[in-house]
Coordinates of C-alpha atoms in Angstrom, one line a residue:
X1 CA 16.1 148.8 82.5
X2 CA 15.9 146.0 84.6
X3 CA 14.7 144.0 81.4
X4 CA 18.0 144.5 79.9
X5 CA 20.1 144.0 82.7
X6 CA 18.2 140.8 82.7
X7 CA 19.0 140.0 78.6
X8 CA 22.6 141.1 79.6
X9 CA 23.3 139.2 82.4
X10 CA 22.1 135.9 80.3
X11 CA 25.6 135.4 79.2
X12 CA 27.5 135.5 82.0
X13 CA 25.2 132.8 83.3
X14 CA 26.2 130.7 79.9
X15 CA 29.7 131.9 79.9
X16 CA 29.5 133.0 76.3
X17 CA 31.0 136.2 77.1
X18 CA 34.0 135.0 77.2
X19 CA 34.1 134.5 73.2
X20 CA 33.9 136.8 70.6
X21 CA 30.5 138.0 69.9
X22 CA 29.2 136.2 72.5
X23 CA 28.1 139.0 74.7
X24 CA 26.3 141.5 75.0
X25 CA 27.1 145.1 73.3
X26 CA 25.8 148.4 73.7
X27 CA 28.8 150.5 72.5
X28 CA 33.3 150.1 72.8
X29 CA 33.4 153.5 74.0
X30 CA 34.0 152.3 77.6
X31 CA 37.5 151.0 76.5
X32 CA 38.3 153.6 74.4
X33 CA 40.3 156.4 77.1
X34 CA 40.5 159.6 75.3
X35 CA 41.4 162.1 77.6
X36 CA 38.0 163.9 77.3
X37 CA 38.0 167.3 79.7
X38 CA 34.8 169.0 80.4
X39 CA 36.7 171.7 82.3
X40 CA 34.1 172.3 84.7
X41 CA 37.0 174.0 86.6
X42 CA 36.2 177.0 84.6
X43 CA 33.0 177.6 86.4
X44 CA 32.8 179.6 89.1
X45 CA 29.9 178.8 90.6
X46 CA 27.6 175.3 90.2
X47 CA 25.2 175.3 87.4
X48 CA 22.1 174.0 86.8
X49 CA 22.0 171.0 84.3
X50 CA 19.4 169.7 82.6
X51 CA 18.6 166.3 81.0
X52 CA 17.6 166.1 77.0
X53 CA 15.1 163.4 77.4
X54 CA 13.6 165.8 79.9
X55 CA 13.6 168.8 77.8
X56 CA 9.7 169.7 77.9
X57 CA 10.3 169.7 81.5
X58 CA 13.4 171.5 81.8
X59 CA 12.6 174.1 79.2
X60 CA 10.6 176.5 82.1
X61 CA 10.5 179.9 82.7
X62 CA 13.7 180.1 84.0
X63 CA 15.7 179.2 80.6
X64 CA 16.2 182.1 78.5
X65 CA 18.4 181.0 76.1
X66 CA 18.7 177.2 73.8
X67 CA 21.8 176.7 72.2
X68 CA 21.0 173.3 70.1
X69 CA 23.9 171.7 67.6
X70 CA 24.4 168.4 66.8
X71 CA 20.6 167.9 67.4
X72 CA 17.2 167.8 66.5
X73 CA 14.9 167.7 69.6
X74 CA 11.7 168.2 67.9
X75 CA 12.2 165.2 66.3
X76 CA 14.1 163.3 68.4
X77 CA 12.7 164.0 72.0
X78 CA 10.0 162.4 74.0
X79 CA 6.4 164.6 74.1
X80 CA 7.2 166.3 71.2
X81 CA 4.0 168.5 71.2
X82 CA 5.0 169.6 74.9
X83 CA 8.7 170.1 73.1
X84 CA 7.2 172.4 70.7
X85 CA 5.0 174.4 73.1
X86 CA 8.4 174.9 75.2
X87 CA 10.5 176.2 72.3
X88 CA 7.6 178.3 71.3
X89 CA 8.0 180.6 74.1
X90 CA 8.5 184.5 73.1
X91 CA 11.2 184.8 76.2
X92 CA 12.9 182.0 74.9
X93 CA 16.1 182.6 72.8
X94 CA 16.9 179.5 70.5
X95 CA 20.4 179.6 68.9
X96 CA 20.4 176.9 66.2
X97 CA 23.4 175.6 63.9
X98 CA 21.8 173.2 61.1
X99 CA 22.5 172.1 57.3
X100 CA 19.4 171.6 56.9
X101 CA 15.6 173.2 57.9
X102 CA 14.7 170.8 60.5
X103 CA 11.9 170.7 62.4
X104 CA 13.7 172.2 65.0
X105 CA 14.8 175.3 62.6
X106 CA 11.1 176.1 62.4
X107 CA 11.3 177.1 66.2
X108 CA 14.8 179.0 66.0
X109 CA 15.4 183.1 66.4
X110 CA 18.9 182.4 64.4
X111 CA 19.5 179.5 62.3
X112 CA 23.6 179.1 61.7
X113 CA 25.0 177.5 58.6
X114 CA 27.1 174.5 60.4
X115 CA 29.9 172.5 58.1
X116 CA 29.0 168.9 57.0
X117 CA 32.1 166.2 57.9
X118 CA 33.8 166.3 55.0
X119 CA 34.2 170.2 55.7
X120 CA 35.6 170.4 59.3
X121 CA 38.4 168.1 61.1
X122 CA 37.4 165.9 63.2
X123 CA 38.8 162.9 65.3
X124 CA 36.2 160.1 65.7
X125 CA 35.8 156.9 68.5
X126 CA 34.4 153.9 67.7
X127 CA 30.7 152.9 69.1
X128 CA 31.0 149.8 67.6
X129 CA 34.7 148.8 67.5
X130 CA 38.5 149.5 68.6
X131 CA 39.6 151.8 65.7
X132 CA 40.7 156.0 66.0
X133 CA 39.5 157.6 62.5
X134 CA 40.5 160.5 61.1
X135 CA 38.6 162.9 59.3
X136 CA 40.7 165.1 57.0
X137 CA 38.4 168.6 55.4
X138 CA 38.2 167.5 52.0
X139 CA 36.8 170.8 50.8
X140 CA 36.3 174.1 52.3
X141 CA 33.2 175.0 53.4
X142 CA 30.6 177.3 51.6
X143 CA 29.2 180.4 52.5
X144 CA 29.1 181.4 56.1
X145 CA 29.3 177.7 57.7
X146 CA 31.1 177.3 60.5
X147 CA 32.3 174.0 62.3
X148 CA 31.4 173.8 65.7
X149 CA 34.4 174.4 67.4
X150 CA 35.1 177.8 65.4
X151 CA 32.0 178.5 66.0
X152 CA 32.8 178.8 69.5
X153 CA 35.9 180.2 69.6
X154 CA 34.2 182.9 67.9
X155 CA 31.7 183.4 70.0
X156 CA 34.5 183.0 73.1
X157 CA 35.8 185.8 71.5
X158 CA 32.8 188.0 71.0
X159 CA 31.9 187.6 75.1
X160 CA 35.7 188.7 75.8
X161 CA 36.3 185.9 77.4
X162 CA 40.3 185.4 78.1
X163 CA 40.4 181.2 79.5
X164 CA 43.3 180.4 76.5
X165 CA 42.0 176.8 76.5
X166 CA 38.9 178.4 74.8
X167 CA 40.5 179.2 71.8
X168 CA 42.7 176.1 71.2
X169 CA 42.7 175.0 67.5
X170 CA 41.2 171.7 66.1
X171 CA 44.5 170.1 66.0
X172 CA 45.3 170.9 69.7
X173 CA 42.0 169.4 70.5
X174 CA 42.5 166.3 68.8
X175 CA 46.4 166.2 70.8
X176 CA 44.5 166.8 73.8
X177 CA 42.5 164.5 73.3
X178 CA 44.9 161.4 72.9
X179 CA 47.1 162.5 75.8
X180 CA 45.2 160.4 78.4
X181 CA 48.5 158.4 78.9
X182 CA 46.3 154.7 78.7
X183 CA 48.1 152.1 77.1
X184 CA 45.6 151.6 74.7
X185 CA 46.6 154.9 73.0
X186 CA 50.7 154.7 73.0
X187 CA 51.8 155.3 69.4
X188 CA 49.0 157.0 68.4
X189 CA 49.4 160.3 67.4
X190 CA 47.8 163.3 65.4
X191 CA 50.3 163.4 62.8
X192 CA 50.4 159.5 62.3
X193 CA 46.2 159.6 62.4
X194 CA 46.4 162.4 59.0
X195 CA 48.6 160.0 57.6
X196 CA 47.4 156.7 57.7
X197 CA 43.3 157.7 58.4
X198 CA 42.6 154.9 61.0
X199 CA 44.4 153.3 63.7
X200 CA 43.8 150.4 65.3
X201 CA 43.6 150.8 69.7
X202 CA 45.9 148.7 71.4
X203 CA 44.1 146.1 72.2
X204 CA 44.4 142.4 71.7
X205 CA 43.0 140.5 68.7
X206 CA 40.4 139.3 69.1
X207 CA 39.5 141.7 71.7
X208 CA 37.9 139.9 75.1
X209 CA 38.4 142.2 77.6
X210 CA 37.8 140.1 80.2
X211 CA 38.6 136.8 79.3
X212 CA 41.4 136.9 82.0
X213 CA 39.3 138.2 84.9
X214 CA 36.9 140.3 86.1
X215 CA 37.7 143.7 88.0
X216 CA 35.8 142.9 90.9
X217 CA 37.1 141.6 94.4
X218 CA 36.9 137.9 93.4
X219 CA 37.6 138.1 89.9
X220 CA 34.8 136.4 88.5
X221 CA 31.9 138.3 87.2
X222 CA 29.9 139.0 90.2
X223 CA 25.9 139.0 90.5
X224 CA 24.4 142.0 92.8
X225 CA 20.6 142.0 94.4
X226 CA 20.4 145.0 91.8
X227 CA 17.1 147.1 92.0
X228 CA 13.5 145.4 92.1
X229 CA 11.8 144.5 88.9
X230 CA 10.2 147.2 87.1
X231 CA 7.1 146.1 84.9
X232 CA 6.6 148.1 82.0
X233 CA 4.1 149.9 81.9
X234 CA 2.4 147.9 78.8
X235 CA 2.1 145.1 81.4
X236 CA -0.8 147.2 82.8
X237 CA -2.3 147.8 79.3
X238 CA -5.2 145.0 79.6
X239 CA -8.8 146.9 80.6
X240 CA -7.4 150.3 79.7
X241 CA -8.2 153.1 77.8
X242 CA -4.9 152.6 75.9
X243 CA -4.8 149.0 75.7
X244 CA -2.0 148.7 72.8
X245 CA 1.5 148.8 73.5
X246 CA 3.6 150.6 71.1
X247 CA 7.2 149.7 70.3
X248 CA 9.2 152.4 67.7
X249 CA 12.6 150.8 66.2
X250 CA 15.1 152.7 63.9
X251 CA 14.2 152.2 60.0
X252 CA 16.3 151.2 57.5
X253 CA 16.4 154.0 55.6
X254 CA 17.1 157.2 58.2
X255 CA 19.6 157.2 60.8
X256 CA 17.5 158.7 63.2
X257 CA 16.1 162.0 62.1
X258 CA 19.1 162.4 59.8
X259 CA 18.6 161.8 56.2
X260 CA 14.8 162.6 57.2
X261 CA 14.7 164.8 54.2
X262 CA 16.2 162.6 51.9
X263 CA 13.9 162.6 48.6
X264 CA 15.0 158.5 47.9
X265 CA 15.0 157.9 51.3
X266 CA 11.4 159.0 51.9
X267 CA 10.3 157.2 49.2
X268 CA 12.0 154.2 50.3
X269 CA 10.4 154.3 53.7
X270 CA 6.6 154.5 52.2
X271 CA 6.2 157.5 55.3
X272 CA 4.7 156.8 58.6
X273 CA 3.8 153.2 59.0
X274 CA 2.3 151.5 62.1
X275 CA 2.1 147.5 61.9
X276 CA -0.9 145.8 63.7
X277 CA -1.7 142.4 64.1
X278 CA -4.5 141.0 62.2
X279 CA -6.5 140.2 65.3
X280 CA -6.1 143.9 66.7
X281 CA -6.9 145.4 63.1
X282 CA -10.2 143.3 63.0
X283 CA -11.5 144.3 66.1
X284 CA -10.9 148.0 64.9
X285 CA -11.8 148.1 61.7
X286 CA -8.6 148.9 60.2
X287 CA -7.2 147.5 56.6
X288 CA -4.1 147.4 54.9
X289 CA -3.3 150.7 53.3
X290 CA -5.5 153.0 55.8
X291 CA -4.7 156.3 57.2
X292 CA -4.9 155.6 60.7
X293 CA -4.6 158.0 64.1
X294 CA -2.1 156.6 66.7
X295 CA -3.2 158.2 70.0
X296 CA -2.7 158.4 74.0
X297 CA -3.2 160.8 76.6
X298 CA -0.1 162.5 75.4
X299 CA -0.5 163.0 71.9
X300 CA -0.8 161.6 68.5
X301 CA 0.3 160.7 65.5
X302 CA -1.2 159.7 61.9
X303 CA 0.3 156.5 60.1
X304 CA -0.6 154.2 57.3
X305 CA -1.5 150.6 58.0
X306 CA 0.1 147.7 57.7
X307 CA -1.6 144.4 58.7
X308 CA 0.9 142.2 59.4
X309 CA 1.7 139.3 62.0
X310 CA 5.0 140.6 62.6
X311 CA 3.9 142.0 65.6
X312 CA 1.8 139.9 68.5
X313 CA -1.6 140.7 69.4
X314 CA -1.7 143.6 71.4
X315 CA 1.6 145.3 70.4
X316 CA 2.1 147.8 67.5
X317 CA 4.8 149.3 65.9
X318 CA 6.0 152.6 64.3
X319 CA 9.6 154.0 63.3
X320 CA 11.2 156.5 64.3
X321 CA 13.3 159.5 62.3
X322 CA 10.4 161.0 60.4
X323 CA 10.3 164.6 60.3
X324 CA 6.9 166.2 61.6
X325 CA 6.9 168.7 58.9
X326 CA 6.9 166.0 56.5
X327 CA 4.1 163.6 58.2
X328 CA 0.4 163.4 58.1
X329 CA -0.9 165.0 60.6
X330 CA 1.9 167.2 61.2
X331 CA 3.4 164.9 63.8
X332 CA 5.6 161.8 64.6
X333 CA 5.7 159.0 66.7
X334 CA 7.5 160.8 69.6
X335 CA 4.6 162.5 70.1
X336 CA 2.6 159.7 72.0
X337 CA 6.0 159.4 74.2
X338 CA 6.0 160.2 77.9
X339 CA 8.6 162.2 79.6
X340 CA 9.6 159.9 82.3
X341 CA 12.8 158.1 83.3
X342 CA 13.7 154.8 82.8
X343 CA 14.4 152.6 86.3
X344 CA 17.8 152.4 85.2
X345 CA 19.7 155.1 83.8
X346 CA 17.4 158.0 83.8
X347 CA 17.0 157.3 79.5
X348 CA 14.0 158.1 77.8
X349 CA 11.3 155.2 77.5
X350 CA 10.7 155.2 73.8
X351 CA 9.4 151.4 74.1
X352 CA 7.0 151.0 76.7
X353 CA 4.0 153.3 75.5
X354 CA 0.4 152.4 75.5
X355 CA -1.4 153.3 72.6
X356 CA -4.6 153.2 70.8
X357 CA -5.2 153.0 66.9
X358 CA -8.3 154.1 65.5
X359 CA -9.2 154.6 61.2
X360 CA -8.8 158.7 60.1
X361 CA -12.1 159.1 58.7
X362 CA -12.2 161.0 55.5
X363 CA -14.2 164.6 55.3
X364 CA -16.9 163.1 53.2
X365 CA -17.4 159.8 55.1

């Protein structure tokens, strides 16, 4: 965390924020003011709430039932073997809406058939820039699938429960949704989003939010003492047990664990991969093209080998998105992933792993 705030801050230093693309970007959503209710009103007494990237520890006992949509935490969730233990409990209730038989299908009491987008409407934010889009059903949807918000009306209904809000339409939900009252959203409407599909925020062009100031007491972009350095853990990887650090970026051919299944797309990715310096490969005997075992205290994972000097000596790297049921081994790269917080943020720490790689040897070696 403190890494990035680091990589962030580098611009302000240079003053290159204050040009287009001259920033740094995680996501627009902080300037895009829909009026986003979670209605915790409704409650009547606190709940508990638990975090996603701590699901193997949140998953005790005490939960009885999992209702997981939009999500595939067997695949996408840190200690995925401790994941699987969790979701294998016989006094655990898991509720599951899919399209497809993920890996986290395999652990499900019901499996419900969930619409695809071009089968539900659907009002859509940027994450990467200032536009509203649309999404207009272009078909109806097969069988028995259900969007998520039917879905839940539904099951509003099946409870008897009497809140009105709980059973506002899709339409009402997207009118909601743009009746913030910011600036940015004046003019925009439901009926003028189904006609024209996308609409631009209103925002300047080219947008620099804060090319005129700073919302701070000065004005100016303002440096705080922040937190103490972290190290990463891989700092402490020379001497140890573990002494590789493993990094896991997104492929090119999945989007996460969607598309996972994709016949092309799995072709295209070659499977698991994990790339090791030639130095590192040497000293383990490890070749191009081997099946290799990718392993910590945690868990492991099976890959093929590429020798490469696209990483340094003493780092490796694996993507992400594969599906376990489809991998060697019968588990991904999540699976050498601690559950622990990041020092900023409380995200997962999918980048700071220590690892070590070590040839599968075959059953007649």
């Amino acid at each position: 965390g403190t890494a990035m705030r680091t990589i962030a801050a580098i611009p302000a230093v240079t003053g290159d924020w204050r040009h287009p693309g001259g920033g740094v970007a995680y996501s627009t959503s902080g300037h895009i003011h829909l009026n986003i209710d979670t209605r915790d009103d409704l409650l009547a007494a606190p709940v508990r709430r638990l975090t996603m990237t701590r699901l193997a520890d949140g998953l005790d006992e005490s939960v009885k039932c999992l209702w997981v949509y939009a999500a595939n935490p067997v695949g996408s969730t840190p200690d995925q073997d401790r994941v699987r233990e969790r979701l294998a409990r016989e006094d655990l209730f898991t509720v599951v809406m899919e399209q497809f038989p993920t890996d986290t299908v395999d652990y499900a009491d019901i499996v419900l058939p969930a619409t695809m987008q071009i089968e539900h409407t659907d009002l859509h934010s940027g994450y990467g820039h200032m536009y509203l889009v649309w999404n207009e059903p272009a078909v109806e949807p097969p069988g028995e699938c259900l969007s998520t918000t039917e879905t839940f009306r539904r099951l509003a209904r099946h409870m008897g429960l009497t809140e009105p809000s709980l059973y506002d339409s899709d339409l009402e939900l997207a009118e909601q949704l743009l009746a913030s009252g910011h600036p940015s959203l004046d003019g925009i409407t439901v009926d003028r989003l189904r006609k024209e599909g996308w609409v631009r925020l209103n925002v300047p062009r080219p947008f620099v939010p804060f090319a005129d100031g700073f919302p701070t007491p000065s004005g100016r972009l303002e440096f705080g003492s922040g937190p103490a350095y972290v190290p990463p853990r891989t700092a402490s990887a020379a001497g140890g047990p573990y002494p590789l650090a493993l990094v896991t970026p997104a492929p090119h051919t999945f989007l996460n664990t969607t598309f996972g299944n994709n016949p092309e797309l799995l072709r295209r990715s070659k499977g698991p991969r994990v790339v090791v310096h030639p130095e590192d490969a040497a000293s383990r005997g490890l070749r191009d093209g081997q099946r290799a075992r990718v392993f910590n205290a945690v868990g492991g994972f099976e890959a093929v080998v590429e020798v490469s000097d696209r990483v340094r000596p003493g780092v490796v790297a694996s993507t992400k998105g594969h599906w376990r049921k489809l991998s060697p081994g019968g588990s991904t790269v999540n699976a050498v992933v601690e559950e622990y917080d990041a020092d900023l943020g409380r995200g997962a720490v999918y980048h700071d792993n220590l690892v070590e790689v070590a040839p599968v040897m075959s059953e007649t070696t």
